[in-house]
XYZ file of C-alpha atoms in Angstrom:
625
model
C 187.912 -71.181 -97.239
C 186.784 -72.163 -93.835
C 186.318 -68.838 -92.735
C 182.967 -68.355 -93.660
C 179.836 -68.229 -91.455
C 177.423 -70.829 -91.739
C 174.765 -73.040 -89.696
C 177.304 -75.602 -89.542
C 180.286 -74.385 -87.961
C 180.346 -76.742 -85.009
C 180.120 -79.100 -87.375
C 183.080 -78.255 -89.550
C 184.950 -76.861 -86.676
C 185.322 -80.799 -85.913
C 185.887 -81.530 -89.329
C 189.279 -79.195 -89.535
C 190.883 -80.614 -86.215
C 192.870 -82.725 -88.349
C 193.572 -79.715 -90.552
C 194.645 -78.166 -87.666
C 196.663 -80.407 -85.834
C 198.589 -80.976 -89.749
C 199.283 -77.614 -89.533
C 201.358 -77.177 -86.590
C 202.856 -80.397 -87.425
C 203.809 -79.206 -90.892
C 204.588 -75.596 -89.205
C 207.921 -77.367 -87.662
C 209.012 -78.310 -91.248
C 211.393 -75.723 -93.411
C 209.803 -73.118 -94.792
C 209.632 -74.020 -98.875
C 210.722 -71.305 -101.656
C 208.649 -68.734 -103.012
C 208.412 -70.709 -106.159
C 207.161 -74.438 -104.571
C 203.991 -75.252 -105.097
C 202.634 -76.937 -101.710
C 201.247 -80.411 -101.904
C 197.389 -80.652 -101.745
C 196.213 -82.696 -98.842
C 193.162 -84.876 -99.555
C 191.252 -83.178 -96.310
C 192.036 -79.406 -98.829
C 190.600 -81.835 -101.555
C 187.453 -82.946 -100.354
C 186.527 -79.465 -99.237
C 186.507 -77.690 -102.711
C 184.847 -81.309 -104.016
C 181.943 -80.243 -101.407
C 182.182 -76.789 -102.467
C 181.451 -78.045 -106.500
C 184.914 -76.919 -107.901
C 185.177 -79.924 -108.974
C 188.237 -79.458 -111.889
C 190.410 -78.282 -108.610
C 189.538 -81.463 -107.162
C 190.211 -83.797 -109.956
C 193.241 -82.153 -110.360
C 194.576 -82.372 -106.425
C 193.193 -85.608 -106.736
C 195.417 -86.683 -109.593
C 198.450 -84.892 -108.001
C 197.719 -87.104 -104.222
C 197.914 -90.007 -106.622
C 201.384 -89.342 -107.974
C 202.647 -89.765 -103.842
C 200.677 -92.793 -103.101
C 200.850 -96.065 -103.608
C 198.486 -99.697 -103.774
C 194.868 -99.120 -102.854
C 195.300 -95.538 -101.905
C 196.426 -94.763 -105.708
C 193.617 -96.388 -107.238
C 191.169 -95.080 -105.211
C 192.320 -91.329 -105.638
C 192.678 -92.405 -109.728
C 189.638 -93.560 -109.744
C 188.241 -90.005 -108.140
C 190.114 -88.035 -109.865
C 188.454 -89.472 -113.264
C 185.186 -89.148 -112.229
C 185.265 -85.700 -111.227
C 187.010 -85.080 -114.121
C 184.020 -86.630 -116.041
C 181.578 -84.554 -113.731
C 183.504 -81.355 -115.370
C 183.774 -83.089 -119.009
C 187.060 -82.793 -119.017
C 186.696 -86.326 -121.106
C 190.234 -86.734 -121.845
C 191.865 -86.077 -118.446
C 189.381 -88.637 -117.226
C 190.602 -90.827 -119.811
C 194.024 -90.186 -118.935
C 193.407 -90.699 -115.175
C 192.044 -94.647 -116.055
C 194.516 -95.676 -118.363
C 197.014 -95.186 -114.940
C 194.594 -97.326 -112.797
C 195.182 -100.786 -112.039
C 191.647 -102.156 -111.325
C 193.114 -105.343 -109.274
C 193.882 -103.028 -106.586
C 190.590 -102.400 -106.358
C 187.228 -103.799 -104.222
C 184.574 -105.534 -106.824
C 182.809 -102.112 -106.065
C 185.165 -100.295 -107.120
C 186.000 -102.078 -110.257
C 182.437 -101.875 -111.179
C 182.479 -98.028 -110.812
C 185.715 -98.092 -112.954
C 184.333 -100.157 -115.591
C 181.094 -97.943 -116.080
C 182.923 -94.792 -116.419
C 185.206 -96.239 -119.099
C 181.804 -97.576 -120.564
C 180.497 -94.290 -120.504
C 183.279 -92.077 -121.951
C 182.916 -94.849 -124.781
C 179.751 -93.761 -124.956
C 180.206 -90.146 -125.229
C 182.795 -91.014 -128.206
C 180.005 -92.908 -130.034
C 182.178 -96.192 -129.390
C 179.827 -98.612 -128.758
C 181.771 -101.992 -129.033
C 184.382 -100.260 -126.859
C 181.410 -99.436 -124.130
C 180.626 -103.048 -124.114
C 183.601 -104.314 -123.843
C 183.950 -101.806 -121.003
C 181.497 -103.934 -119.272
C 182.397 -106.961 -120.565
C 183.565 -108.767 -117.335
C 181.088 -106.967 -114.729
C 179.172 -110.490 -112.799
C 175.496 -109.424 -113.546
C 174.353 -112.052 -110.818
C 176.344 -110.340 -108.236
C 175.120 -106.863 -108.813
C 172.284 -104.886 -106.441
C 169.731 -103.388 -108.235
C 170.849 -99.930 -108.327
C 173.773 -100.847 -110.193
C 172.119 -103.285 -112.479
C 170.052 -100.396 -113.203
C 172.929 -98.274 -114.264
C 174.806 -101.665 -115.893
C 171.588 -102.008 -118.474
C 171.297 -98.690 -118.846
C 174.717 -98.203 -120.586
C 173.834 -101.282 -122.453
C 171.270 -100.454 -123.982
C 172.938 -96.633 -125.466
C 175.852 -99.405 -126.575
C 173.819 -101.831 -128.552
C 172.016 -98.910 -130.175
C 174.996 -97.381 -131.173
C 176.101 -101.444 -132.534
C 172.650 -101.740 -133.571
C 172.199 -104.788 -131.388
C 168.417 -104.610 -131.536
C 168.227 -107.756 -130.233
C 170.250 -107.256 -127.848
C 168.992 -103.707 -126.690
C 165.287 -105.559 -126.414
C 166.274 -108.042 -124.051
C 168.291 -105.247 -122.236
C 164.808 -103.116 -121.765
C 163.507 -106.174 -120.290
C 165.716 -106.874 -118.294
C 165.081 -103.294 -116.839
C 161.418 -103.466 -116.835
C 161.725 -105.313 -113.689
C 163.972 -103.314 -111.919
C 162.194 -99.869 -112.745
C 159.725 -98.738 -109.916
C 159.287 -95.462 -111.231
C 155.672 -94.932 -113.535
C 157.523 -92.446 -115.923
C 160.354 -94.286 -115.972
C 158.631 -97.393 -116.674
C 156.471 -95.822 -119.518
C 159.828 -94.684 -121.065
C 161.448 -97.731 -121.066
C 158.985 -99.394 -122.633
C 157.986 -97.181 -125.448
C 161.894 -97.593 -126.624
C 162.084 -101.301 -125.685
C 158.779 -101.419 -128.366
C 160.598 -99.343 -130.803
C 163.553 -101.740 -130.873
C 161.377 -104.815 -131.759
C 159.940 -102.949 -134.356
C 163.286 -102.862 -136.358
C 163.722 -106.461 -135.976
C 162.265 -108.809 -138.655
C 158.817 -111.078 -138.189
C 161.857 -114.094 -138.235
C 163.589 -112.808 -135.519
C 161.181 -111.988 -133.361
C 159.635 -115.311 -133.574
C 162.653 -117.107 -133.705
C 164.112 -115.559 -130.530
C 160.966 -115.228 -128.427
C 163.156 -115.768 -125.133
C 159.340 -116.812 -123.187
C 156.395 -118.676 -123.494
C 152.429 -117.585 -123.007
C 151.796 -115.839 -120.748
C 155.179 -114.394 -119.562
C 155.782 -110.727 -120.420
C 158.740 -111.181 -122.286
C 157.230 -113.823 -124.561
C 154.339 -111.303 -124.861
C 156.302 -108.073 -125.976
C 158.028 -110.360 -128.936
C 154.637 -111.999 -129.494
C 152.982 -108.649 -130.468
C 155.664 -106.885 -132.341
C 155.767 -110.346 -134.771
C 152.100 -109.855 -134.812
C 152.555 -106.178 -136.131
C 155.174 -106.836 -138.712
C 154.557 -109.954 -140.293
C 150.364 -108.747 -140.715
C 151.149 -104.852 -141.394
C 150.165 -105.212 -145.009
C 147.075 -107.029 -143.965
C 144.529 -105.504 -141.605
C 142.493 -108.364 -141.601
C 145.031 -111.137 -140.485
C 146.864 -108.200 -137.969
C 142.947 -108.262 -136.265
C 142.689 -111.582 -136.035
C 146.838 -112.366 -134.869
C 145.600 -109.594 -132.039
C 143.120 -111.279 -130.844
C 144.739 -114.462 -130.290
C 147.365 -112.377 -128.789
C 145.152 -110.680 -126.259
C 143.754 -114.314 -125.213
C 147.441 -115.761 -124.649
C 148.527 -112.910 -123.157
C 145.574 -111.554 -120.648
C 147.291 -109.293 -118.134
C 150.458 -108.000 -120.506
C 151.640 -104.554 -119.647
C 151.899 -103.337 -123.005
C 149.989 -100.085 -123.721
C 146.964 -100.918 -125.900
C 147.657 -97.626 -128.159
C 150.844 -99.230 -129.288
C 149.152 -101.870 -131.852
C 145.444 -100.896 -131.738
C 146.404 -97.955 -133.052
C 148.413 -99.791 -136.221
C 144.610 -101.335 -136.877
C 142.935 -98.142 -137.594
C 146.182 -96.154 -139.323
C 146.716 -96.270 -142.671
C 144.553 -97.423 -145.751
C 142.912 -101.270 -146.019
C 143.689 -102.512 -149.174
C 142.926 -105.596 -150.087
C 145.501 -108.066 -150.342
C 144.126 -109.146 -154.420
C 143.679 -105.598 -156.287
C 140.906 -105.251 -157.999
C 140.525 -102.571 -160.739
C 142.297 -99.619 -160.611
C 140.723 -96.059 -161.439
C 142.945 -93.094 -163.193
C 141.795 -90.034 -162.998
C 144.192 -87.618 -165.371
C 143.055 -84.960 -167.748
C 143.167 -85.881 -171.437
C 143.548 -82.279 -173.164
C 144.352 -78.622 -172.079
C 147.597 -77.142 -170.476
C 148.143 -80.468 -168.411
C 147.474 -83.219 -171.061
C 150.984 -83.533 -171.868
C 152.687 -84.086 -168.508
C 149.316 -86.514 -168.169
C 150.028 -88.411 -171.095
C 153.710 -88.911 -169.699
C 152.507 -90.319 -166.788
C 149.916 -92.080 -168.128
C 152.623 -94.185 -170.078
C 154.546 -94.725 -166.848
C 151.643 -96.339 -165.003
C 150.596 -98.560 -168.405
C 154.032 -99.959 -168.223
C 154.383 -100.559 -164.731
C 151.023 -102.317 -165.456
C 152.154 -104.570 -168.432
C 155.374 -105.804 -166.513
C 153.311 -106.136 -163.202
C 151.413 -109.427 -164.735
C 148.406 -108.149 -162.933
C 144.866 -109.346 -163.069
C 143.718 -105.631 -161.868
C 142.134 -103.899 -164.897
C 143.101 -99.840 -165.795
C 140.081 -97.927 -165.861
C 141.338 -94.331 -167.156
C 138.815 -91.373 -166.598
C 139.085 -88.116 -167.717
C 139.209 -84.825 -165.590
C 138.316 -80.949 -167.045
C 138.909 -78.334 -164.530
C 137.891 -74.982 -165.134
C 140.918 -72.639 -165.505
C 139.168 -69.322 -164.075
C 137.356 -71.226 -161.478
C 139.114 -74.135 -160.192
C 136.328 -76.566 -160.351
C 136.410 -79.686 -161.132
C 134.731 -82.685 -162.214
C 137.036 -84.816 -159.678
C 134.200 -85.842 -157.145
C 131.905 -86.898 -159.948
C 134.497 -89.231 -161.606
C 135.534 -90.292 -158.158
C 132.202 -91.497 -157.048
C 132.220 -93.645 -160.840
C 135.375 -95.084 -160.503
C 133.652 -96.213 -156.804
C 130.545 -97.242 -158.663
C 132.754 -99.328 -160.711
C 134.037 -101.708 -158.128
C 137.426 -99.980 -158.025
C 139.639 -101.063 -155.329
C 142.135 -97.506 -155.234
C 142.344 -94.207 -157.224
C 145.381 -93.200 -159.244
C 145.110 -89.197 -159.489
C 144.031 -86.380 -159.842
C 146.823 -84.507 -161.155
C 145.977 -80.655 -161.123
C 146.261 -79.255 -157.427
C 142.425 -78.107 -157.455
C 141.232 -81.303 -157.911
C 142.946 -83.064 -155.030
C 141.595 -79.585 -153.091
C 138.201 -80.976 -153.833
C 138.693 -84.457 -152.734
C 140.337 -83.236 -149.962
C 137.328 -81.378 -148.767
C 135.507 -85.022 -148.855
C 134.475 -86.398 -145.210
C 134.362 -90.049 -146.380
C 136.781 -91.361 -149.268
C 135.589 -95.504 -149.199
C 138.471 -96.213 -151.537
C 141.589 -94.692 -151.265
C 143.171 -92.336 -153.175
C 146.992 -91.998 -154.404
C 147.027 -88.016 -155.389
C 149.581 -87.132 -158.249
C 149.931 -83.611 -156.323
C 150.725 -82.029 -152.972
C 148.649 -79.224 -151.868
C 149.928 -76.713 -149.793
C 148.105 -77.195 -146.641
C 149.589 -79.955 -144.004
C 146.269 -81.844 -143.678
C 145.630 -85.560 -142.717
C 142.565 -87.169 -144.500
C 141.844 -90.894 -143.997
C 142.673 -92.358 -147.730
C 144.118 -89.521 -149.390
C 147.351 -90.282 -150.269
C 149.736 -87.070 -151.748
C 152.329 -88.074 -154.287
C 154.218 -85.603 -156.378
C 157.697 -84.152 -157.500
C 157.099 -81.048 -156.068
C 160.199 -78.693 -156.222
C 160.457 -78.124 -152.510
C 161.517 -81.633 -152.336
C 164.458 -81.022 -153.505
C 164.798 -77.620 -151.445
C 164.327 -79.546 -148.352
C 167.064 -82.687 -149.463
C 169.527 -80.066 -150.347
C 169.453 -78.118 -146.698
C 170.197 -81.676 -145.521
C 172.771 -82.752 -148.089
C 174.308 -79.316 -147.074
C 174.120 -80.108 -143.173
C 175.563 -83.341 -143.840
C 178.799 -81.759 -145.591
C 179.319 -80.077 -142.565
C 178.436 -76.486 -143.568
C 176.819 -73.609 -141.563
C 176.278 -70.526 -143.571
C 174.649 -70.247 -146.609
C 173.517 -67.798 -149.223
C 170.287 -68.364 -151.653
C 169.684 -67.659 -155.598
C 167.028 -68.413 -156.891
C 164.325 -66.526 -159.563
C 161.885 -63.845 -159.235
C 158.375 -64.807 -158.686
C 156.099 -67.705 -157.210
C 158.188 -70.266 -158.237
C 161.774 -69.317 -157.049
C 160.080 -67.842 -153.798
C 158.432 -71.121 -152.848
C 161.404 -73.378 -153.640
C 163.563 -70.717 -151.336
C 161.500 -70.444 -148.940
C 161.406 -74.408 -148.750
C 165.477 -74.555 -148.424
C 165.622 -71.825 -145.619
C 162.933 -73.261 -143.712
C 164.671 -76.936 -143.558
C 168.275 -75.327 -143.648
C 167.526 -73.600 -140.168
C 165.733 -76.459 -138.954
C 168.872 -78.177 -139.383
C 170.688 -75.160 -137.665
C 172.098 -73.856 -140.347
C 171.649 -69.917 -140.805
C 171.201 -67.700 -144.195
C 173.815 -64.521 -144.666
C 171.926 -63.135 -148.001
C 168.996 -63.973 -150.095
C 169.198 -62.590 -153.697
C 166.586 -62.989 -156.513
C 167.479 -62.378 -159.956
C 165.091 -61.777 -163.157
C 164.405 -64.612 -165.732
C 164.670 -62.366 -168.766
C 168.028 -61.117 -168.055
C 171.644 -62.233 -169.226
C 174.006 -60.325 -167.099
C 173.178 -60.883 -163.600
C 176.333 -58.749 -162.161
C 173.921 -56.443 -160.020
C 173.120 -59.754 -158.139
C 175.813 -61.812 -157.895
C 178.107 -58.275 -156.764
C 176.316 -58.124 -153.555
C 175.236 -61.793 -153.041
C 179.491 -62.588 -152.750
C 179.577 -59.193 -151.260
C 182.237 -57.908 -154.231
C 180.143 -54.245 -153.360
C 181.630 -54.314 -149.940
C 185.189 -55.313 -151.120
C 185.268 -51.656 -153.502
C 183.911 -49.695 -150.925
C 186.844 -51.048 -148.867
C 189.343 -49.828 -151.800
C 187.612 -46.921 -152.576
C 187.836 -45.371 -148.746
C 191.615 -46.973 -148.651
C 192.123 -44.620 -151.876
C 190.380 -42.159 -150.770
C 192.568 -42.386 -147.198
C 195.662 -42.615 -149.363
C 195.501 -40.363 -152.116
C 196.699 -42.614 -154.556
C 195.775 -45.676 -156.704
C 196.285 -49.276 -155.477
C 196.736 -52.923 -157.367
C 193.478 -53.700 -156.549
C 191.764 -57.093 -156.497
C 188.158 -57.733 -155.793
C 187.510 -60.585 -152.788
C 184.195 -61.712 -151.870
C 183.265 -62.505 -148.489
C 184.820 -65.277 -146.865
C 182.051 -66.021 -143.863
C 180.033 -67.944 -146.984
C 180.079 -72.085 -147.061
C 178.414 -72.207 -149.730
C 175.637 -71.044 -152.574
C 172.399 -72.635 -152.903
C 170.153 -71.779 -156.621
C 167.511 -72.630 -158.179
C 167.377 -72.430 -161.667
C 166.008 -74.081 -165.339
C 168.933 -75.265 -167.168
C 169.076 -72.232 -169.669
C 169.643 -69.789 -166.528
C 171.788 -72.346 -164.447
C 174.249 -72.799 -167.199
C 174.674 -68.644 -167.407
C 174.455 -68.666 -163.745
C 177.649 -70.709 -162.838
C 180.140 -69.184 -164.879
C 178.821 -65.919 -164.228
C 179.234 -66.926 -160.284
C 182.805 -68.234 -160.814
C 183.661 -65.017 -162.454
C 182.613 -62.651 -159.493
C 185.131 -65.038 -157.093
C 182.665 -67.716 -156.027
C 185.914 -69.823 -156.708
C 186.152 -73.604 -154.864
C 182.596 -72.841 -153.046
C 180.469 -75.321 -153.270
C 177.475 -74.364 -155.382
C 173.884 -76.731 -154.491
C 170.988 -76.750 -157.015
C 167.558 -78.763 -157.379
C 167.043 -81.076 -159.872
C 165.854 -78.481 -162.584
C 169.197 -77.476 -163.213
C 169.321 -80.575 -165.836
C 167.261 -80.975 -168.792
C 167.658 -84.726 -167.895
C 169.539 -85.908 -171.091
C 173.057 -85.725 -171.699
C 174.619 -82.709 -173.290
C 177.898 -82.533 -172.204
C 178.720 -79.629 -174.811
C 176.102 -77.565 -173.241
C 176.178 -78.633 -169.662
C 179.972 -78.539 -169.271
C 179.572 -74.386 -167.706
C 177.830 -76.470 -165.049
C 181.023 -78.352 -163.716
C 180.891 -78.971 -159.876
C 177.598 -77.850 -159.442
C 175.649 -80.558 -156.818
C 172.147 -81.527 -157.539
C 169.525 -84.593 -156.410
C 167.662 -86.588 -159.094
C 165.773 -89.545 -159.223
C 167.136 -92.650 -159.705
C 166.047 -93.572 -163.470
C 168.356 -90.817 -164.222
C 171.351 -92.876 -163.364
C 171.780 -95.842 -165.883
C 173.631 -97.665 -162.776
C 169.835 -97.896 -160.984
C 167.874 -97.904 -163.875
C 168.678 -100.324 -166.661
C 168.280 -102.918 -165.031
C 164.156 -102.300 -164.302
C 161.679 -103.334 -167.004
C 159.605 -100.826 -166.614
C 162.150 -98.248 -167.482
C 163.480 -100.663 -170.551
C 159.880 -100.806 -171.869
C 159.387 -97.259 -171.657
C 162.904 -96.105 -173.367
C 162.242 -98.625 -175.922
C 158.807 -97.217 -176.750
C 159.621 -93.361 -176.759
C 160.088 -91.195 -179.758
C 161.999 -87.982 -179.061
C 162.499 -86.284 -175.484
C 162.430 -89.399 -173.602
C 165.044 -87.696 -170.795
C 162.962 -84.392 -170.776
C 160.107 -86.476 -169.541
C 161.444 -88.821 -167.357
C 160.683 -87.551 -164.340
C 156.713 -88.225 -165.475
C 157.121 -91.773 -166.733
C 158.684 -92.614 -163.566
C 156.101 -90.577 -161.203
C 153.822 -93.135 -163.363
C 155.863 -95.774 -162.626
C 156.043 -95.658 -159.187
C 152.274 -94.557 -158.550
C 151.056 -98.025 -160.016
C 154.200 -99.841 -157.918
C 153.393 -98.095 -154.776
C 149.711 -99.667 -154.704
C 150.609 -102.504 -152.995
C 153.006 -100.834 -150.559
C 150.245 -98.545 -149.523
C 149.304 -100.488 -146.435
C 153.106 -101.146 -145.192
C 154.351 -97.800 -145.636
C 150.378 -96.191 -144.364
C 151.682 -97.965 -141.155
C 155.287 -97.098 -140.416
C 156.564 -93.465 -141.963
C 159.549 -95.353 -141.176
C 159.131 -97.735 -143.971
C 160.675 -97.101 -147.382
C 160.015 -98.182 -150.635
C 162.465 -98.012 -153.449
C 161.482 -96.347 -156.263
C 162.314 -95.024 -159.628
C 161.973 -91.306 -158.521
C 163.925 -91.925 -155.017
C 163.257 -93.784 -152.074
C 159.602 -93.458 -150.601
C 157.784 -93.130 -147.490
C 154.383 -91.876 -146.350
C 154.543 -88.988 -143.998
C 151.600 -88.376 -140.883
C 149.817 -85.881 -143.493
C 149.714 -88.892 -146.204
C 152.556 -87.457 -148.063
C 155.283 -89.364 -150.112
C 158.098 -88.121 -148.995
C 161.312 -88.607 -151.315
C 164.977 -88.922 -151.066
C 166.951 -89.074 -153.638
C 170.843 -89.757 -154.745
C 172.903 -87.058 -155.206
C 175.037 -86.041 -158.577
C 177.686 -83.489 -159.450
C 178.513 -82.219 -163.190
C 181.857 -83.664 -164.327
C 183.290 -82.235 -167.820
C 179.459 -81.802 -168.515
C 178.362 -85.162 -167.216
C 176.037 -85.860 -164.499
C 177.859 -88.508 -162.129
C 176.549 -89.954 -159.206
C 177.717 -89.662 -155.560
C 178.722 -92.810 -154.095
């Protein structure tokens, strides 16, 4: 290997007189067997480290070890696991330290050994075991390189503990020993994150400063931000006292200015509330529903806010809508927020709006990703459940996946939703198959969805080959992990067993929340055994029985009380989330629980939802826990 021509050869020429003169010593010595393998020499070593083959090095490394003893031993263990590392060969590095006796070793040295054991904790997700790692490392008698790299792993550790105490005074401690601008800017954007997930308690409580220090000033502001989120007035007024006690902090305006201008500014006292809901053609119903959900919500609230309902007509040939015109009354009467509308063309037309004084809490989601100050989305649209099943799937472990779903708008939007987020999670699709509504036998699309077509071709060309007949057994494809569909309970429960019988077998089979008419028919829903699906929580006595809301509306409903559901809760939560509004406007990661899942506002003003998950046992929905 030290052959080759280079601009160094003087150089290296000096470098292998040792090499050299070891040769001609070791040339004396009998000649070993054909099948000895020589004994590296550390000068053979640190030439292929120089040349990167690093894994040849950690091994010779490792093997010098076995032959030496004391300092030497440690020293070449110590090597040979970080190269080892370098290659992430994690367990021979692991391997290499557990033989290591860090007493032999200078404080340097045991520093260097404690990191890397700190760091392959790490890389296991062991972050106790990282900090114990470091445990006995003598901060004071670090430079500040090394405390660099010492605060570094500490802060990955008490993330992965969720220390967040902890991992805040870390980031400080590295603010001053970062130089770097970009480096800086980064370490402070995460150190701000991290006192955002404590509470206003804690951060006052363990303020480690006083005016006008910078560490006293970071704590200072984040207990400014969460204990006045919900109320823009106090947050101004809390930032302005900071800004006086703290005149030259480094903190990046953007990070609570912005916080005053985000979101909606409700008042902290409600005043009267406006609904806007339609009160007769194709939509009254599902209004009414709703409109019973909010009423109760209302009644067990104790509120002194007053219900102002006003109806909506939208033209069905047109689209338009008398939205605008009842929003501007429900402004005109001293209304503090907006409830509604319901129909998608309505919140189109508010959407349009350039100025919406009072905000508005939309019982739809239109299409387009917009972000309008005010205009809140809420709704149960079925690609909610599209997306929380691509992520229930992901976090099952599974990879491949093939769709079902129905012919038409409908079943193409809800698809479309599940392969979008299932290869955003990096999942991937094998087959998407649509089926028609008005038929009963769906063989000629479940044969090729579990590829049963490709299974008698097989058997046809082996009979064919043959010349004779064969015992002959159908198998679908076995690259599938599992089956997502999308169905209305009529279809599901022909769907399933009709799936089972073309060999779907033990694969799992994920469906949205349609699947279930919402009350219990275990007669009728036992064909859809071990199918999963997400609901809301008020379909789950265990979460709902004990709310008031939910007792006051079961008590008062005559007939399909679990076919409507879903509304009365929508209704429900609507008239609960009011006062959340400001909170959750704030933080998307905030999260309110609610009857139909848990909630949180998205950067388009959308209520995102996720929900618990359920699987049909002997024709009983039963919850996941």
């Amino acid at each position: 290997m030290f052959n080759k021509q280079t601009p160094y050869m003087s150089f290296k020429r000096i470098l292998l007189l040792p090499a050299i003169i070891l040769f001609f010593i070791t040339a004396c010595q009998p000649v070993q067997g054909p099948h000895t393998r020589p004994q590296p020499t550390q000068i053979d070593t640190l030439a292929a480290e120089q040349e990167g083959d690093f894994a040849r090095a950690a091994a010779e490394y490792l093997a010098l070890a076995n032959t030496a003893e004391g300092e030497k031993q440690a020293l070449l263990l110590l090597r040979a696991a970080r190269l080892f590392w370098q290659v992430e060969q994690t367990e021979n590095s692991q391997q290499a330290l557990t033989q290591l006796n860090d007493a032999l070793l200078s404080p340097q040295h045991q520093f260097d050994a404690s990191i890397l054991r700190a760091e392959l904790a790490l890389n296991d997700n062991q972050g106790e075991a990282a900090l114990k790692a470091v445990a006995n490392i003598d901060e004071e008698m670090l430079s500040a390189g090394d405390s660099e790299q010492l605060y570094q792993i500490k802060v990955d550790a008490y993330a992965l503990t969720e220390n967040w105490l902890e991992k805040a005074n870390t980031h400080l401690k590295l603010d001053t020993l970062l130089a770097e601008q970009t480096a800086l800017e980064t370490n402070r954007a995460a150190l701000w994150q991290t006192l955002l997930k404590l509470t206003p308690q804690a951060l006052d409580l363990f303020n480690p400063g006083i005016p006008p220090a910078d560490d006293s000033g970071w704590f200072a502001l984040a207990y400014a931000i969460k204990a006045y989120k919900t109320n823009p007035e106090a947050l101004e007024v809390a930032l302005e006292d900071w800004r006086r006690s703290y005149p030259n902090h480094p903190a990046d305006p953007d990070l609570y200015e912005n916080v005053v201008t985000a979101g909606t500014r409700l008042p902290q006292q409600i005043g009267d509330i406006a609904v806007l809901l339609p009160a007769s053609g194709p939509y009254a119903d599902v209004a009414q529903a709703i409109k019973e959900g909010i009423i109760s919500a209302h009644y067990a609230s104790s509120s002194n806010a007053r219900l102002h309902f006003l109806d909506i007509t939208t033209d069905e040939f047109s689209g338009q809508s008398n939205v605008i015109d009842r929003y501007n009354e429900a402004v005109s009467r001293g209304a503090s927020i907006v409830i509604g509308p319901l129909q998608k063309a309505s919140v189109d037309a508010l959407s349009t709006q350039t100025d919406l004084p009072i905000p508005v809490l939309a019982l739809n989601r239109i299409d387009i990703r917009l972000s309008r100050p005010n205009l809140f989305q809420f709704g149960l649209a079925p690609e909610d459940d599209a997306v929380a099943s691509a992520h229930f799937a992901r976090q099952q472990g599974y990879q491949r996946a093939v769709t079902l779903s129905p012919q038409g708008d409908w079943g193409d939007r809800v698809s479309t939703a599940f392969v979008n987020a299932w290869r955003e999670v990096g999942g991937s699709v094998l087959y998407r198959a649509s089926y028609n509504e008005s038929d009963n036998d769906f063989r000629d699309t479940l044969i090729p969805l579990m590829g049963l077509d490709a299974s008698e071709q097989r058997y046809a060309s082996l009979k064919s080959t043959l010349g004779r007949s064969l015992d002959f057994e159908p198998r679908r494809r076995q690259d599938i992990d599992f089956v997502f569909m999308v169905a209305k309970p009529l279809k599901a429960r022909q769907l399933v067993p009709q799936l089972k019988f073309h060999r779907s077998g033990q694969l799992p089979l994920i469906a949205t929340s349609h699947t279930y008419t919402g009350q219990s028919d275990p007669q009728q829903d036992i064909d859809l055994n071990n199918l999963y699906i997400p609901d809301i929580p008020w379909m789950f006595t265990q979460h709902a029985e004990q709310d008031p809301v939910y007792q006051a509306i079961q008590a008062q409903s005559n007939g399909n009380f679990g076919g409507l559901l879903r509304l009365y809760a929508m209704g429900a939560d609507a008239y609960r989330l009011i006062p959340e509004l400001n909170r959750l406007s704030r933080d998307p990661e905030s999260i309110y629980q609610g009857a139909t899942g848990s909630l949180s506002i998205n950067e388009q003003g959308q209520i995102e939802r996720d929900m618990p998950w359920a699987q049909f046992k002997q024709g009983e929905l039963e919850l996941i826990q």
